[in-house]
Short mmCIF file of C-alpha atoms in Angstrom, two decimals:
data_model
loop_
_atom_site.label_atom_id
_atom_site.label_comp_id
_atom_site.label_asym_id
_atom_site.label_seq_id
_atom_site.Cartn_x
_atom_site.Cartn_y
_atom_site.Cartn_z
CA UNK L 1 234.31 148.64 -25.98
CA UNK L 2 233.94 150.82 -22.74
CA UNK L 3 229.63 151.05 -23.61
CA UNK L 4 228.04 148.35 -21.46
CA UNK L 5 224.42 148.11 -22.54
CA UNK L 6 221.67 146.87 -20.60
CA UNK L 7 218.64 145.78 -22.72
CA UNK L 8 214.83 145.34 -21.84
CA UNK L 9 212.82 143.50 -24.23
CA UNK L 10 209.53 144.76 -25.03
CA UNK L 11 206.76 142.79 -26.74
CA UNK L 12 207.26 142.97 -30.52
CA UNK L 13 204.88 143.39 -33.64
CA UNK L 14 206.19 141.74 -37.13
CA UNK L 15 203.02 141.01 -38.98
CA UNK L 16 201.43 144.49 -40.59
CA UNK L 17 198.03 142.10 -40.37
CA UNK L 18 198.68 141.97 -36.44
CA UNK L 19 199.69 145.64 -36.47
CA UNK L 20 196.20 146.48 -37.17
CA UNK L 21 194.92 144.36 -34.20
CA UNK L 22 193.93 147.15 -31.53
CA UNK L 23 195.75 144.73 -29.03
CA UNK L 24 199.13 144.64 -30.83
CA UNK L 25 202.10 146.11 -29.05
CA UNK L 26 202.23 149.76 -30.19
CA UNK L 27 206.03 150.94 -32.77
CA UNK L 28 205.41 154.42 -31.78
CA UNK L 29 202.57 154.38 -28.41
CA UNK L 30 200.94 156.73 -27.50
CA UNK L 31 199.82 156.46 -31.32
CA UNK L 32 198.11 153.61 -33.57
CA UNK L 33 200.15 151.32 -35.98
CA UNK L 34 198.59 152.54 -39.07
CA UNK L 35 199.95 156.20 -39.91
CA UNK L 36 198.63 156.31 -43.51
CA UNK L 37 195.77 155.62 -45.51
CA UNK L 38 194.49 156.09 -49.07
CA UNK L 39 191.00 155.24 -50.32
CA UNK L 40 189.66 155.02 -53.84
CA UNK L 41 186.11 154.90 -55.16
CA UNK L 42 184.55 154.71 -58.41
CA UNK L 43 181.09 153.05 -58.99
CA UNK L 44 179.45 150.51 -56.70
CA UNK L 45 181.39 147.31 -56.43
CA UNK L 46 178.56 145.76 -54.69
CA UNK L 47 176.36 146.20 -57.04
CA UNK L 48 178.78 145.20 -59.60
CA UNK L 49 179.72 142.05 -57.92
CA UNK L 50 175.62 140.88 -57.91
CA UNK L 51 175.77 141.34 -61.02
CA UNK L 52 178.81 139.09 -62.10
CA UNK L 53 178.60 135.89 -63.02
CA UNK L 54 181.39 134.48 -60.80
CA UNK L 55 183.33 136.18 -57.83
CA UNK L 56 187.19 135.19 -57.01
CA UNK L 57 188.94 135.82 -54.16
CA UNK L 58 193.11 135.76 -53.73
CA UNK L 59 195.49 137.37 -50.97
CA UNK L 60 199.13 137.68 -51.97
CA UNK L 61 202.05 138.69 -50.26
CA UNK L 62 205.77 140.45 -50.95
CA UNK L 63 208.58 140.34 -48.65
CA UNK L 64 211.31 143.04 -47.62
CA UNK L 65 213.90 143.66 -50.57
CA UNK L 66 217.49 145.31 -50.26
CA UNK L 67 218.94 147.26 -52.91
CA UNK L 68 222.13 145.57 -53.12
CA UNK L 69 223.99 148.64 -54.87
CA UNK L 70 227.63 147.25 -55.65
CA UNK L 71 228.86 150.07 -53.67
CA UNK L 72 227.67 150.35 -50.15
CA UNK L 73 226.32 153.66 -48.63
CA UNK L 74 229.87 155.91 -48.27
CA UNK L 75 230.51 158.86 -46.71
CA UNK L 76 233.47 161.48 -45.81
CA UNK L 77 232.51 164.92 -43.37
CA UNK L 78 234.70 167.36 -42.63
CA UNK L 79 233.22 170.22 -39.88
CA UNK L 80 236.14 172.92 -40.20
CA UNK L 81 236.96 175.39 -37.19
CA UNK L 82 234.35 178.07 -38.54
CA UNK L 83 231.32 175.63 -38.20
CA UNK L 84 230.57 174.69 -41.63
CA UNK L 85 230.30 171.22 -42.40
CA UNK L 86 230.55 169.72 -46.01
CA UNK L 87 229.93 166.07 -47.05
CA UNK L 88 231.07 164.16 -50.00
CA UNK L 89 228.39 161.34 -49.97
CA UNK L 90 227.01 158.44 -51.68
CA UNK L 91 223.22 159.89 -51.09
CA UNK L 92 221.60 159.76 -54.99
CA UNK L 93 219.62 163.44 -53.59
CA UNK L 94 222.37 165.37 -52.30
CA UNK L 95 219.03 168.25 -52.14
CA UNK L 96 217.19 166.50 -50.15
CA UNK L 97 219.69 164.91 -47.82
CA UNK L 98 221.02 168.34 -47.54
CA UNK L 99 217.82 168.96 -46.10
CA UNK L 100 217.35 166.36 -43.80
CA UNK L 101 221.09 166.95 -42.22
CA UNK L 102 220.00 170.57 -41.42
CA UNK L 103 217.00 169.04 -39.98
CA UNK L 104 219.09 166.41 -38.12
CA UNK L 105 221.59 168.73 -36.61
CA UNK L 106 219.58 171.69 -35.96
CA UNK L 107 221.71 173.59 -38.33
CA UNK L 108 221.07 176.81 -40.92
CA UNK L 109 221.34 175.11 -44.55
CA UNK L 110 224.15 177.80 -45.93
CA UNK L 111 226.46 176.09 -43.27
CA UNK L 112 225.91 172.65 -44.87
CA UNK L 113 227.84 171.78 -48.55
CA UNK L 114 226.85 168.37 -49.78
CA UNK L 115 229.21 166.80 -52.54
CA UNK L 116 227.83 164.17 -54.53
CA UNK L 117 229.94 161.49 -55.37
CA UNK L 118 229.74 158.86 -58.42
CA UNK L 119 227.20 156.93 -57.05
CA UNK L 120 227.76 152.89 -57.68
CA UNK L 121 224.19 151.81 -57.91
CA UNK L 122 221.11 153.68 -56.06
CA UNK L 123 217.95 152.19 -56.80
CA UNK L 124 215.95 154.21 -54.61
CA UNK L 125 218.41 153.30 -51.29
CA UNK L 126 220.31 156.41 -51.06
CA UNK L 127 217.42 158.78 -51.56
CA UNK L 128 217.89 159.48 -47.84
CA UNK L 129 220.60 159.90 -45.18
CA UNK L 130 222.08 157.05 -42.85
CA UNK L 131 224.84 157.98 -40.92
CA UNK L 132 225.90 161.48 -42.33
CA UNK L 133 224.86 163.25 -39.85
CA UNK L 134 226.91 160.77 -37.14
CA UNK L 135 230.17 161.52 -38.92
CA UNK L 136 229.55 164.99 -38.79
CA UNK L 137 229.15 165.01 -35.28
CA UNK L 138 232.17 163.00 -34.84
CA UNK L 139 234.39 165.17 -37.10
CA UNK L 140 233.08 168.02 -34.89
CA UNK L 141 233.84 165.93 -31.97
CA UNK L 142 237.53 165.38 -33.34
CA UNK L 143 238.71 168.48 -35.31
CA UNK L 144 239.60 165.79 -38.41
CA UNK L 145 237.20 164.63 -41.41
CA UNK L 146 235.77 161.13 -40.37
CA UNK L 147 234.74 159.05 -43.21
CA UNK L 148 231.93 156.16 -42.66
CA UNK L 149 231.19 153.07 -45.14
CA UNK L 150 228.99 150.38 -44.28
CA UNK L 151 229.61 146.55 -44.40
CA UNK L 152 227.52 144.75 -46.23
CA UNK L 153 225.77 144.09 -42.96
CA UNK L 154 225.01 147.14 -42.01
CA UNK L 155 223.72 147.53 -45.16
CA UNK L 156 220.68 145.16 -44.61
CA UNK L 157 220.33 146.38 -41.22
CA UNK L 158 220.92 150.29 -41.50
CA UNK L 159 219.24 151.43 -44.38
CA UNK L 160 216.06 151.21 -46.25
CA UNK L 161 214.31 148.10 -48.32
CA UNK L 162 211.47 147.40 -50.49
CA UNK L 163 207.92 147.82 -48.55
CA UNK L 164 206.11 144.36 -48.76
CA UNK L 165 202.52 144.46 -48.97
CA UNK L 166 199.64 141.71 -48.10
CA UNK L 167 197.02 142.37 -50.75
CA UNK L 168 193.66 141.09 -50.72
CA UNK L 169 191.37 141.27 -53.98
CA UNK L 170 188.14 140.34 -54.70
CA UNK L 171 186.99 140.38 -58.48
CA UNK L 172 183.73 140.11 -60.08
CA UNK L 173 183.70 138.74 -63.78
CA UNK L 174 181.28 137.51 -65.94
CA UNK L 175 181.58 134.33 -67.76
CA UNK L 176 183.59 135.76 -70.92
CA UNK L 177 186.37 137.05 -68.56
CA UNK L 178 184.74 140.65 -68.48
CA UNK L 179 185.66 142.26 -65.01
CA UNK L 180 182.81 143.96 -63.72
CA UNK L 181 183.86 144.56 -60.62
CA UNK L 182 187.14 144.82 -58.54
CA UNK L 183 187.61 145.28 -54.44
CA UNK L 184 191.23 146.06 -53.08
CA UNK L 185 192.48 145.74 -50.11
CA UNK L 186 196.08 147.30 -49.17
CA UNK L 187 198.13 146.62 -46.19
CA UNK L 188 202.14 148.22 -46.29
CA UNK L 189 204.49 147.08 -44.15
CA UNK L 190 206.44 150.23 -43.18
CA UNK L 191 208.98 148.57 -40.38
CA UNK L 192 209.85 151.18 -37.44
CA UNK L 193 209.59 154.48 -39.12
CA UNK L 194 207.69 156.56 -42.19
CA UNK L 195 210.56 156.94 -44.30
CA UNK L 196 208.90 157.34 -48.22
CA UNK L 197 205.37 155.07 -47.03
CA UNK L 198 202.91 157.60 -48.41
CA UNK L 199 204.03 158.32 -51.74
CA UNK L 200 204.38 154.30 -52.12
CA UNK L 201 201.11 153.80 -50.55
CA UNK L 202 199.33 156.09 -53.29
CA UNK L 203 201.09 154.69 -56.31
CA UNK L 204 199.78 151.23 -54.95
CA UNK L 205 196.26 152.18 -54.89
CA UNK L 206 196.50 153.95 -58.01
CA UNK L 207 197.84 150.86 -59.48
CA UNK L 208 196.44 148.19 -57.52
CA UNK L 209 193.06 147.61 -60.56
CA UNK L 210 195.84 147.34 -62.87
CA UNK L 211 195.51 148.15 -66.59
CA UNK L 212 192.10 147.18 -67.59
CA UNK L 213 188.65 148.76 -67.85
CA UNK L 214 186.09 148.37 -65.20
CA UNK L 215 183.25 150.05 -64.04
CA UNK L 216 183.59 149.40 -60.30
CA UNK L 217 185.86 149.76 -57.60
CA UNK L 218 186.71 149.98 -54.43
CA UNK L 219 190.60 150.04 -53.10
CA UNK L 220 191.77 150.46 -49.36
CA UNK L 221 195.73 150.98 -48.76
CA UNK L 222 196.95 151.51 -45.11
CA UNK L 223 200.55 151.76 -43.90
CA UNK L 224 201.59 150.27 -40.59
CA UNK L 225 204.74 150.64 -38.08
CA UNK L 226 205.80 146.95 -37.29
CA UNK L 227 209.62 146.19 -35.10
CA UNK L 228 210.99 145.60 -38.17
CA UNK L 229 214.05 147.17 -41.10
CA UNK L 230 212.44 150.43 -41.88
CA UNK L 231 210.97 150.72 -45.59
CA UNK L 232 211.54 153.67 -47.96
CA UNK L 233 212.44 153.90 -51.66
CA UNK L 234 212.92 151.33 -54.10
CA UNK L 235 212.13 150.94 -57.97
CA UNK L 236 208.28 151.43 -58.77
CA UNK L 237 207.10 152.75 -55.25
CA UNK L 238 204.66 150.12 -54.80
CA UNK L 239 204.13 149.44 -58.38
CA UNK L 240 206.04 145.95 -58.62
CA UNK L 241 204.33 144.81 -55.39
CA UNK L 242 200.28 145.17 -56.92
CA UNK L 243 201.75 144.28 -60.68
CA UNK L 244 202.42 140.63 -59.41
CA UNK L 245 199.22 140.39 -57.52
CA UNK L 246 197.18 141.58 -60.26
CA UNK L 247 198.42 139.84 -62.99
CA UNK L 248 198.77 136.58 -60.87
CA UNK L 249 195.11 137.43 -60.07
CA UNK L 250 194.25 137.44 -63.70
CA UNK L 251 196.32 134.10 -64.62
CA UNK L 252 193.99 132.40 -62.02
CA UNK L 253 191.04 133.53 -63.02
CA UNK L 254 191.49 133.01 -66.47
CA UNK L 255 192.47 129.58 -65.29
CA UNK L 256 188.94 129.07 -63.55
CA UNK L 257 187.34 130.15 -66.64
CA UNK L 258 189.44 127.97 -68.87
CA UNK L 259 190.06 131.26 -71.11
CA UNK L 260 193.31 132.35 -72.69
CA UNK L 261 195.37 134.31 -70.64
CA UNK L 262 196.40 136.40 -73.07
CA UNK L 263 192.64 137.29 -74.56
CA UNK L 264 191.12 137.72 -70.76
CA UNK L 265 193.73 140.35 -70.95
CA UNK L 266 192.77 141.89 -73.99
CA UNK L 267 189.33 141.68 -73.82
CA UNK L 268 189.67 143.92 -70.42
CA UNK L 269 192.85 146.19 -71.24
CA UNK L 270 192.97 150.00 -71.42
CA UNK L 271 192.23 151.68 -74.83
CA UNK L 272 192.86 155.48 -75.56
CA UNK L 273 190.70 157.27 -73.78
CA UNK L 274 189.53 155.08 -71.01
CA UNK L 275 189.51 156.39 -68.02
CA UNK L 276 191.29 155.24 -64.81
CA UNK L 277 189.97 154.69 -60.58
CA UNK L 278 191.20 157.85 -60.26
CA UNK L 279 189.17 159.70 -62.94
CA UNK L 280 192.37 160.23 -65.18
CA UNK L 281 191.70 160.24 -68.88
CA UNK L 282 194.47 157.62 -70.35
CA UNK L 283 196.19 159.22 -73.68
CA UNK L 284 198.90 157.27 -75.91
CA UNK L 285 197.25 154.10 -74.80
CA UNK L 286 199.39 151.32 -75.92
CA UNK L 287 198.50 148.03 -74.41
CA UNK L 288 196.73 146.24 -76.90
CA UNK L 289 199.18 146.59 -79.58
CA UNK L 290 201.87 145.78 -77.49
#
């Protein structure tokens, strides 16, 4: 109650598409907005699409999603008069957030003892740290353990959510549904900081063609910083996101083509053997007969 806080508003970016405009404000200046990228290449897609009957084009979208773990992100620390801290904590990686409060409080690891607690519901949202290291620092402030939980609030606003994604494709077919070529186009919404945006950003691209053979591609996945809930974990690491766009992708064209949905699928789906964008060959290769 004693804090007075003066605030300055600054111009904001929300949009990962307006991110990438070089006259967007800047998350993180003197830097760019995009602080990953992935690339994937296999064939020529041009080619491919010249030589495909018809060519469809889609962009789809995914929003921000919270974890909404029954039990909100918890935490007791207790610094004791020698300097060594220990946590009991609702983090689902007590390693790594072990880690990252080292890292946090400029501390040697053998002083830091994380406790894991039974964890009521993860889901990717307490791979990492939130306010550990703040009760810490308060307990060492006080001489007494301090002990933080969230509201459910805080818990939209503090910790991490699902990344959405705009994603563009463009698909060359011929007229029996055959895909002959596929062109991907990836852009991550990170919010304000990295958090887990790489390792999502390369399942997405690996995923993005989906399960199904083709010849040619070309796939393009860049993160960006917008003003926004920072990103990180969730189920599937970008899988979820390029599952709905391909498969709604596939309904649609199958649609155009007045073909079963079902059979376009089969007539283009992985067999053992086949090989994926990223040169992978595919063993225990079940689609088809599921």
């Amino acid at each position: 109650e004693r804090i007075k806080v003066e605030y300055e508003p600054l111009p904001a970016v929300l949009d990962p598409l307006e991110a990438l405009n070089g006259n967007s404000p800047l998350v993180h200046p003197p830097n760019g907005n995009v602080y990953a990228s992935k690339v994937i290449r296999r064939g020529d897609v041009e080619r491919g699409f010249a030589e495909s009957d018809r060519v469809f084009e889609a962009r789809f979208r995914t929003q921000m999603v919270e974890h909404v773990p029954l039990e909100p992100h918890a935490a007791v620390a207790d610094w004791d008069a020698n300097g060594r801290l220990t946590i009991h904590s609702t983090l689902g990686r007590i390693t790594l957030g072990r880690v990252d409060i080292a890292r946090t409080l400029k501390m040697p690891l053998n002083r830091i003892r994380v406790v894991a607690t039974i964890v009521g519901g993860n889901f990717g949202g307490k791979n990492e740290i939130t306010q550990e290291p703040v009760l810490a620092l308060l307990s060492k402030k006080t001489g007494r353990p301090v002990k933080g939980v969230f509201s459910r609030d805080e818990e939209f606003s503090a910790t991490t959510t699902r990344h959405p994604i705009v994603m563009d494709y463009r698909t060359g077919v011929r007229r029996d549904g055959r895909i002959i070529a596929r062109d991907v186009r990836l852009v991550l919404d990170g919010g304000a900081y990295c958090s887990w945006s790489e390792t999502t950003l390369g399942k997405a691209a690996i995923l993005s063609a989906g399960p199904y053979i083709m010849e040619n591609i070309h796939v393009e996945a860049l993160a960006v910083y917008t003003n926004k809930t920072m990103t990180g974990a969730m189920r599937g690491f970008g899988a979820p996101q390029v599952c709905f766009a391909y498969e709604s992708h596939m309904d649609d064209i199958a649609a155009a083509l007045k073909l079963d949905p079902l059979e376009i699928r089969l007539l283009n789906a992985f067999d053992e053997n086949s090989i994926s964008p990223t040169g992978q060959v595919l063993q225990s290769v079940a689609v088809k007969e599921t």
